[in-house]
PDB file of C-alpha atoms in Angstrom:
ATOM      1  CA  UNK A 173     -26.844 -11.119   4.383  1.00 88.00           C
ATOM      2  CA  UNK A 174     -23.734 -12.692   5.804  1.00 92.00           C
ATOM      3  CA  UNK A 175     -20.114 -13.582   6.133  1.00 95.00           C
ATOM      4  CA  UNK A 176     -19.203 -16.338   8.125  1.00 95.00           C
ATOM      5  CA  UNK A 177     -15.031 -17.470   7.990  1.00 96.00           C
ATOM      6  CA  UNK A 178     -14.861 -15.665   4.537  1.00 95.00           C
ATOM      7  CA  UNK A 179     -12.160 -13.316   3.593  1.00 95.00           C
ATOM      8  CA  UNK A 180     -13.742 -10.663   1.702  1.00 94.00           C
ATOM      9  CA  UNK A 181     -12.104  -7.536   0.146  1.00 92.00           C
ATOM     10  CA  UNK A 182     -13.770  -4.838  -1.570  1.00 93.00           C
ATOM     11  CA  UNK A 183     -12.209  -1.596  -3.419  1.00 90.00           C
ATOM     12  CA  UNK A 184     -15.345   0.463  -1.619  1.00 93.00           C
ATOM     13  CA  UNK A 185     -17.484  -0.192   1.521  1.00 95.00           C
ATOM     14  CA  UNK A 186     -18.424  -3.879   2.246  1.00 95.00           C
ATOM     15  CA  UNK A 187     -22.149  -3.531   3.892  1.00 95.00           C
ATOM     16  CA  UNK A 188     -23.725  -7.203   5.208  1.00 94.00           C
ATOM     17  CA  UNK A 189     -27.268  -6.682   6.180  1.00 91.00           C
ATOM     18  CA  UNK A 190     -30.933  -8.197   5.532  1.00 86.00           C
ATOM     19  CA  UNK A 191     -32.104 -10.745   7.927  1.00 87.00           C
ATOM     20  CA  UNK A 192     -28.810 -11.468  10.122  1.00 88.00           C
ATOM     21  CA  UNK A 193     -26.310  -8.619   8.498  1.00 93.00           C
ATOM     22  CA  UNK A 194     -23.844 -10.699  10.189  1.00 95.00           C
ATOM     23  CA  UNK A 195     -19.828 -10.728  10.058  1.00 96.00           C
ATOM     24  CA  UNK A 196     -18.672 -14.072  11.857  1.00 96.00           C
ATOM     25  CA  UNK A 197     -15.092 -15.516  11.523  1.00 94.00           C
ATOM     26  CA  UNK A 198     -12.646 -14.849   8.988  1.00 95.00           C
ATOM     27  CA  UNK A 199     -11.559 -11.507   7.558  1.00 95.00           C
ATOM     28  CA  UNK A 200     -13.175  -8.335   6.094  1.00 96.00           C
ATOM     29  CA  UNK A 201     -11.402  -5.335   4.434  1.00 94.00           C
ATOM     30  CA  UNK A 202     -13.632  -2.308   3.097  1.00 95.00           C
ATOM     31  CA  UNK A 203     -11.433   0.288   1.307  1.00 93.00           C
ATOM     32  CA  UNK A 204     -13.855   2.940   2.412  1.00 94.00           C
ATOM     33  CA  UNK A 205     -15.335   1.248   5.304  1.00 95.00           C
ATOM     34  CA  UNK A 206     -17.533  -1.848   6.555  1.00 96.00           C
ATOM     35  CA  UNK A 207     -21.496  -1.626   7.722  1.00 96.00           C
ATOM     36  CA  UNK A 208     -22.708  -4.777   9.186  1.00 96.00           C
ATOM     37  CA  UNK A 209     -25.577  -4.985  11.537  1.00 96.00           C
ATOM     38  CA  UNK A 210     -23.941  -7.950  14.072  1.00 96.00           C
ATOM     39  CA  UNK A 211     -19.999  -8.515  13.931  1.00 96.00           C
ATOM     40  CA  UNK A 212     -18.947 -11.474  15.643  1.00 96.00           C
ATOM     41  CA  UNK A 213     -21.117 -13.479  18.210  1.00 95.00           C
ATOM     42  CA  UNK A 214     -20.671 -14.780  21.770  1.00 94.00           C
ATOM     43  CA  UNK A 215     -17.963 -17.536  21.600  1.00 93.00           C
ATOM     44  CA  UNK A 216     -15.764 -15.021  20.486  1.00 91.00           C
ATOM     45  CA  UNK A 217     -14.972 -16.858  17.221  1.00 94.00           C
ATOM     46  CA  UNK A 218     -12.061 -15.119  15.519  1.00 96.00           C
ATOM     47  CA  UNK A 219     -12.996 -12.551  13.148  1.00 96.00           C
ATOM     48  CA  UNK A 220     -10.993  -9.440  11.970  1.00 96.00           C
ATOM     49  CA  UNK A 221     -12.750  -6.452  10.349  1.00 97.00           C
ATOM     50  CA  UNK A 222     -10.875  -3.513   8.539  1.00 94.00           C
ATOM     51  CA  UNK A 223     -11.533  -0.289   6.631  1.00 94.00           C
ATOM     52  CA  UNK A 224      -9.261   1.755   4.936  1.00 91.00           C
ATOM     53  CA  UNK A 225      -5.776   1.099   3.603  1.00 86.00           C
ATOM     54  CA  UNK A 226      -3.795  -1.582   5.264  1.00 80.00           C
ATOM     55  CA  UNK A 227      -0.238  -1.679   6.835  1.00 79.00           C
ATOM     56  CA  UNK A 228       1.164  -3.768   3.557  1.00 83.00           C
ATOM     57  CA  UNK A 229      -0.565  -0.942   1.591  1.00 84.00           C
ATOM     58  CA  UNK A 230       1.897   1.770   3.622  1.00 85.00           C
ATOM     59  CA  UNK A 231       4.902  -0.490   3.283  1.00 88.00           C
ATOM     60  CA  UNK A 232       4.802  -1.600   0.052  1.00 90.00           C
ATOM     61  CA  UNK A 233       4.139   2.397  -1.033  1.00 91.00           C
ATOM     62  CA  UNK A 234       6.699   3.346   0.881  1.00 92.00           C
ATOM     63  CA  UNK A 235       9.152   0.122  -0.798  1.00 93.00           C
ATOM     64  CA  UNK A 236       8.039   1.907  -4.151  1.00 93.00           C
ATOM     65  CA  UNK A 237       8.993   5.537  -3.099  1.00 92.00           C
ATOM     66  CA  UNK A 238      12.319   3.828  -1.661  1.00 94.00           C
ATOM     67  CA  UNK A 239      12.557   2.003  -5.401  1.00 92.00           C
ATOM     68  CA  UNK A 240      11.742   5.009  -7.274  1.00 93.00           C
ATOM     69  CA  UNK A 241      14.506   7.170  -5.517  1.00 92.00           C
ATOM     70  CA  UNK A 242      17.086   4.275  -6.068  1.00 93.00           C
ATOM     71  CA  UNK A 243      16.538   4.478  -9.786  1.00 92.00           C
ATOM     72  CA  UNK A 244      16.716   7.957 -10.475  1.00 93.00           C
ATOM     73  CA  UNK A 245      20.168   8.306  -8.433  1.00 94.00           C
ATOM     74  CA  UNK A 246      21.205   5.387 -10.259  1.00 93.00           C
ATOM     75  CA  UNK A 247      20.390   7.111 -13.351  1.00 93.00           C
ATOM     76  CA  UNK A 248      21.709  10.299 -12.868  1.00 93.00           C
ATOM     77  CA  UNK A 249      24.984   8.408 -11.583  1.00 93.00           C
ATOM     78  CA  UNK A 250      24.791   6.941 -15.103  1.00 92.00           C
ATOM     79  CA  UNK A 251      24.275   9.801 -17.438  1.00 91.00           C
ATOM     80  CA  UNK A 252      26.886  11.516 -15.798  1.00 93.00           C
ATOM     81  CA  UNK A 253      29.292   9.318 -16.461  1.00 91.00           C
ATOM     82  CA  UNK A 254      28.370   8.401 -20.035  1.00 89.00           C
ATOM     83  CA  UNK A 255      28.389  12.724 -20.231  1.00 90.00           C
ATOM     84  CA  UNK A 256      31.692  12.386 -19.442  1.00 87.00           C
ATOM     85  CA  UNK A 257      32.767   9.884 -21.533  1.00 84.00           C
ATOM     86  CA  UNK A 258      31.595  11.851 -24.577  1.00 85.00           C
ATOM     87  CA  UNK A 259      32.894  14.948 -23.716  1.00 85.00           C
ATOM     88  CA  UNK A 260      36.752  13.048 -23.559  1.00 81.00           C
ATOM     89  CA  UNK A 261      36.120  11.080 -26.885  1.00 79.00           C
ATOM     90  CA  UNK A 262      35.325  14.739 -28.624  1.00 81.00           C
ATOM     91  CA  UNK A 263      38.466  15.847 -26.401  1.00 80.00           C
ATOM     92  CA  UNK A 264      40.100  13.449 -28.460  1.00 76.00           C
ATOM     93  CA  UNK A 265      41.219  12.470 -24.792  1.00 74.00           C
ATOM     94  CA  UNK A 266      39.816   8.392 -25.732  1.00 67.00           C
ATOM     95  CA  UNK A 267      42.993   6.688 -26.163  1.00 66.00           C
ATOM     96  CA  UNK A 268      40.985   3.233 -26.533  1.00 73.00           C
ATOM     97  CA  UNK A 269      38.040   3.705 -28.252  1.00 77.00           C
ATOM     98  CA  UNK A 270      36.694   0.302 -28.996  1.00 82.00           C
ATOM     99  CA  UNK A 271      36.583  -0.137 -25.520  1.00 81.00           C
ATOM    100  CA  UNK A 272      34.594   3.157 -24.691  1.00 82.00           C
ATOM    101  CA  UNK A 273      32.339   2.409 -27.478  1.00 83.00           C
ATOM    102  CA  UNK A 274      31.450  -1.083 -25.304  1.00 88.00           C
ATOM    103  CA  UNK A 275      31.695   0.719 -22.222  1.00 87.00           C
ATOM    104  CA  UNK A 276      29.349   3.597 -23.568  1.00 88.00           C
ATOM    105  CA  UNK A 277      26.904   0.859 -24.996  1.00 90.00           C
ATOM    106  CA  UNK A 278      26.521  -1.116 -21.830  1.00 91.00           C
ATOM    107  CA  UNK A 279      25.994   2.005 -19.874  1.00 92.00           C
ATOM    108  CA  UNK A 280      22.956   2.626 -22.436  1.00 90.00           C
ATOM    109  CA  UNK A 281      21.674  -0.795 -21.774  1.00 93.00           C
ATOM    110  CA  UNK A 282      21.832  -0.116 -17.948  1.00 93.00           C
ATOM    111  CA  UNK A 283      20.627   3.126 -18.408  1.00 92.00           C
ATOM    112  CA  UNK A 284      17.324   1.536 -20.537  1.00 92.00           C
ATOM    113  CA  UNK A 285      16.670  -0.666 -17.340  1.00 92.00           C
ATOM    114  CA  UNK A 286      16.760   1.899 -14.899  1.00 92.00           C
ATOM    115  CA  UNK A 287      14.466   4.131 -16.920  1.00 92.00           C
ATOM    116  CA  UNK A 288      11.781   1.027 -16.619  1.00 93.00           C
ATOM    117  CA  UNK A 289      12.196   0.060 -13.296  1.00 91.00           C
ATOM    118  CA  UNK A 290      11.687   4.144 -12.198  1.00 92.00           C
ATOM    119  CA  UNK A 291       8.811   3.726 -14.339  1.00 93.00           C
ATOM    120  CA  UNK A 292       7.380   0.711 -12.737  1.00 93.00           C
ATOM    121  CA  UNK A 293       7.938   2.180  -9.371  1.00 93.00           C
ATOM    122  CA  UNK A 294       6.130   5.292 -10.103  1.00 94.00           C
ATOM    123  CA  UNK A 295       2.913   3.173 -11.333  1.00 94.00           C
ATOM    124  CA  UNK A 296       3.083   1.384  -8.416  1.00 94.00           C
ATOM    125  CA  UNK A 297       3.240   4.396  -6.116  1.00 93.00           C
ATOM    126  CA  UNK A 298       0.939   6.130  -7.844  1.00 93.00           C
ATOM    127  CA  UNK A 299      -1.764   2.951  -7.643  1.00 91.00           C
ATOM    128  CA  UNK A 300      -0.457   2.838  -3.703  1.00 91.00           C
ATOM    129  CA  UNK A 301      -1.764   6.648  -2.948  1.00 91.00           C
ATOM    130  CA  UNK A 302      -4.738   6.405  -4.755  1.00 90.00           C
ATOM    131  CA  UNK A 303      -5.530   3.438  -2.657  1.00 87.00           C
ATOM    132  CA  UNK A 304      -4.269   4.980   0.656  1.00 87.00           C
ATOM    133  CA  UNK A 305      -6.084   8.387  -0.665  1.00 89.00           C
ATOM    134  CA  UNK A 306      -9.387   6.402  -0.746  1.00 89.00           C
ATOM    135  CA  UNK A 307      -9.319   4.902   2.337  1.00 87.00           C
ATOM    136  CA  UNK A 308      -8.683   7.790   4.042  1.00 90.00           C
ATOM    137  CA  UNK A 309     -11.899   8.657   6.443  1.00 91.00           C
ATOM    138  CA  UNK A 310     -13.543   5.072   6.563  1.00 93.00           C
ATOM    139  CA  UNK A 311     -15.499   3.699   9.256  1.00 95.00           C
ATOM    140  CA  UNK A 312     -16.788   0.519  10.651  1.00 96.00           C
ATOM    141  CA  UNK A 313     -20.524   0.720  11.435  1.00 95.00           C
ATOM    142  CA  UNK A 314     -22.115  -1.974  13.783  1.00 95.00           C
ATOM    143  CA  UNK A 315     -24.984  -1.429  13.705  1.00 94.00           C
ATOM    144  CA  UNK A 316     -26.637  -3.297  16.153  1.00 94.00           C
ATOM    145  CA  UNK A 317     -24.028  -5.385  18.001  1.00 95.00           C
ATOM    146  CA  UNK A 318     -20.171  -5.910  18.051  1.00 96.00           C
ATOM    147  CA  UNK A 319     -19.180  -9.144  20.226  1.00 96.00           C
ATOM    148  CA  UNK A 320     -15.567  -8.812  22.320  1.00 95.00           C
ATOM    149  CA  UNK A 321     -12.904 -10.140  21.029  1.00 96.00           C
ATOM    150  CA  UNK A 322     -13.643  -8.956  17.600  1.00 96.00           C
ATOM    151  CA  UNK A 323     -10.021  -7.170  15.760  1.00 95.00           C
ATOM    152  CA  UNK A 324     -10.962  -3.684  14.170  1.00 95.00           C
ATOM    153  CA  UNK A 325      -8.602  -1.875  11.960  1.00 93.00           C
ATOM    154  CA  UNK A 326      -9.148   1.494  10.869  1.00 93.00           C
ATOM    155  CA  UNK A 327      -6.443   3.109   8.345  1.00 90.00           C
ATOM    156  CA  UNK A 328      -4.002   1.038   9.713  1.00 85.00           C
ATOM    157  CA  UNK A 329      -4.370   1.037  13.477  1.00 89.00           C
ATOM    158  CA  UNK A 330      -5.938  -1.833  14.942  1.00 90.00           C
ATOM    159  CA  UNK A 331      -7.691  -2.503  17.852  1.00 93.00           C
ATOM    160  CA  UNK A 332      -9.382  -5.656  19.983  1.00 95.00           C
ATOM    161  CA  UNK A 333     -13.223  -4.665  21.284  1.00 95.00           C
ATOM    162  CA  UNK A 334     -12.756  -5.439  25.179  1.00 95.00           C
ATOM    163  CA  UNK A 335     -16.458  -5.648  25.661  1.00 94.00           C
ATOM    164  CA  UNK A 336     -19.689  -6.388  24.122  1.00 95.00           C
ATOM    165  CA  UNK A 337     -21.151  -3.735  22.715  1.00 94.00           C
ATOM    166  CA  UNK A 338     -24.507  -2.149  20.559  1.00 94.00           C
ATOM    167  CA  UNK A 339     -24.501   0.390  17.590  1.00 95.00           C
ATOM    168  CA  UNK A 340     -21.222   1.238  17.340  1.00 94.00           C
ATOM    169  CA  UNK A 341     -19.160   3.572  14.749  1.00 95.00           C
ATOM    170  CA  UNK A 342     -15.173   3.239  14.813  1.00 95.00           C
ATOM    171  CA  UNK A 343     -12.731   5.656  13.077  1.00 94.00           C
ATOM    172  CA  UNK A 344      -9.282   6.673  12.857  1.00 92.00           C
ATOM    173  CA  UNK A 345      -8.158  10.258  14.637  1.00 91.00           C
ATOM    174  CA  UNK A 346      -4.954  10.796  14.564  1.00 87.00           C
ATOM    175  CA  UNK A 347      -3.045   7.686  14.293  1.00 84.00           C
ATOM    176  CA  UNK A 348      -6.000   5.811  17.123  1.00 90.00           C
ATOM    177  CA  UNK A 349      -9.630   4.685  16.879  1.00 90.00           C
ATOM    178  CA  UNK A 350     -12.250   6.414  18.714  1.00 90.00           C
ATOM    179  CA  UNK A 351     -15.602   5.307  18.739  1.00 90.00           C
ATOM    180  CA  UNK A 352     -18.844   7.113  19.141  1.00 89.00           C
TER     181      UNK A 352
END
């Protein structure tokens, strides 16, 4: 029925309706959208609405796809040189082999950590573009009346209502949010 100064997330569309169907105050994120038949009121009491994936969502993907690259050039930096180091120990080109063997075991170790960090970065970037996948094409619905003042998102791109308004539907085209 309503949300008044409560900061609500939901992994599909967040819909208040019944009675009031109000949003007042406080923060609401819809992964695939928000439907609410009033969103804000009058006094212009500070409420943010959003639908779709949200600018940490982009950065922290992008931080992953940054962390995933790290690792595997890290990695390949590593095997390389542990490639190397074999191929001069069955040279017989190792004229201290105790401390290849140490060398060679520490660059295994190293080599273990790198292999789960890319791991963990690839979960998490995977996770991060199912997410930003999802929210692709949401919309905020109000449905009878949107109050000025009120902060929209859409897929990242936010905007402040200049005007009172009545059954509005905001989206994002192209990197801006029309309305219809």
């Amino acid at each position: 029925n309503s949300f008044i100064n409560a900061n609500v997330y939901a992994g599909a569309k967040v819909i208040a309706e019944g009675k009031n169907g109000l949003i007042l105050g406080g923060s609401v994120r819809g992964l695939t959208g928000v439907s609410a038949i009033n969103i804000g009121n009058e006094m212009e009491t500070k409420t943010f609405v959003a639908g779709g994936d949200s600018e940490e969502d982009y950065n922290r993907y992008v931080e992953s796809f940054q962390k995933e690259t790290d690792a595997q050039k890290k990695l390949s930096e590593i095997v390389e040189k542990m490639t190397e180091i074999v191929k001069q120990k069955r040279l017989g080109k190792d004229i201290n082999s105790e401390a290849t063997d140490r060398l060679l075991l520490a660059l295994n170790e190293k080599k273990d950590e790198l292999f789960e960090a890319l791991d963990k970065a690839k979960k998490e970037k995977e996770l991060l573009a199912e997410i930003i996948e999802k929210g692709k094409g949401s919309v905020i619905l109000a449905n009878e009346k949107i109050f000025r003042g009120v902060t929209i998102c859409v897929e990242g791109t936010q905007m402040v209502i200049p005007n009172n308004t009545s059954f509005m539907r905001y989206k994002n085209e192209a990197g801006r949010i029309v309305t219809s």
